[in-house]
């Protein structure tokens, strides 16, 4: 080749393209570059792929350029692209830009590959992330073994046969990996049978590359290019269908895929000498990766939006469920949300149990309509519930008009709450009297003991509950308030667990049999919330009342009867004294 240069050009550089598969470059009779070993026979020949730049600092106006090429390996020998000649700066800048772009593309693919593999490790059901990650890693190998062939530039000692196998395998593996990506992303549009055809065809070509030499498998490039084009066309068809069906991200993926498709077709035609353009698939790949990154950002935006909605829904659900299952119940089971609760979750705690019930509610309800019944109960509960919460208690359940509350902190809280519940009822009754409605009375039973909180039921229906003898005793004490005419009855265990029992007005009521227990349980009346007059009378007769109780349980009925009669005669409202009077008379008779 004769090369005529302008007089003022100065030093020049020659960039050699891929020359299959070994060459020598002569400039004015001087060898300035060699790639591999050329020979007229296959024995002395050694192939190599290394693009490079030769610098000529004192060129003539008319120069002779000779390229000697030897090829016994590849089906396609000689120049694969045009040789570039120009000033040192222009040639150097051209190569650096190509190097830089290849490195940038490699880095982008590496980040996207690691990211998507990481996504798959966190969400194993999303196989599209796995296949896109694998595709990115395959394309890294493709980028490093084509174009400027960065892999061979940095590691020139790599065997030619091995390097070329990497180049071909990266192409033959990329097609099935990308097909798997599209099929996992849009399974309804990318059917499974065409996928199997693509996979089968690809693995046949992969097998041929793996077991044969370059002079054979280099002949498979054009047939596999036809397979790839067919797969690409089917992929576009699937994405068009997905876009028309409004599949998430299908339109964005289609746009990026169309650019990639166009550049791949260009490269196939360019590689086969049909058109004289340049290799554009790296740019198409970058556009496609960018479209996937954009699609990923859309998905994340929607995912965060959905997470916010789900969080709001979960918060609303928890608030709604807290009306049925107390938050404290969840906290004692060490659960954050109601959805975390499992059948059989349980814990044992020491707490104070409060049972309250409206006296003669059945008679009251008979004179009210269903709507009036519910309005009355809800009005009553709205009065009582804040008081229970005020003293660190929480309501375990409602049983009609009855309340079962738990006080985990101290028994003082339960007593204080019960006293205030009775006091607040007075104001409630004043309003009822003004509305020509009968006043109501309640009884409260309180006991302290060990209990188990947990869930019972089955997988379809379960509820939180409390299991303990302590619960049964508290319920029984509430029932005894009717017999003794007391408003609050507490167990000995509750009374003696108070920080200061004398802070409250109380008296000994006797002993009751407890199911499953050998000894009867001592019980006490808390009359702190009684009317002042009645409270003073109970307080003044407390010593005599308790003497009579002790006499009664010792069997000294006559002595006990006389004391109870004296107490009742001075206080006709002392139902407990009257109750024991009757019992003494029954025994006497």
Short mmCIF file of C-alpha atoms in Angstrom, two decimals, residues 165 168-169 201-214 216-218 220:
data_model
loop_
_atom_site.label_atom_id
_atom_site.label_comp_id
_atom_site.label_asym_id
_atom_site.label_seq_id
_atom_site.Cartn_x
_atom_site.Cartn_y
_atom_site.Cartn_z
CA UNK A 165 -13.35 -19.81 23.02
CA UNK A 168 -17.54 -17.33 21.20
CA UNK A 169 -18.94 -18.81 24.41
CA UNK A 201 -30.06 -24.63 19.77
CA UNK A 202 -27.74 -22.57 21.98
CA UNK A 203 -26.43 -25.55 23.92
CA UNK A 204 -25.65 -27.40 20.69
CA UNK A 205 -23.45 -24.51 19.58
CA UNK A 206 -21.94 -24.17 23.06
CA UNK A 207 -21.04 -27.86 23.00
CA UNK A 208 -19.36 -27.50 19.59
CA UNK A 209 -17.24 -24.58 20.81
CA UNK A 210 -16.27 -26.49 23.95
CA UNK A 211 -15.11 -29.70 22.21
CA UNK A 212 -13.77 -28.53 18.83
CA UNK A 213 -10.95 -26.27 17.62
CA UNK A 214 -11.21 -22.79 16.21
CA UNK A 216 -14.23 -25.71 13.07
CA UNK A 217 -16.26 -23.70 15.58
CA UNK A 218 -15.44 -20.40 13.85
CA UNK A 220 -20.67 -21.75 13.52
#
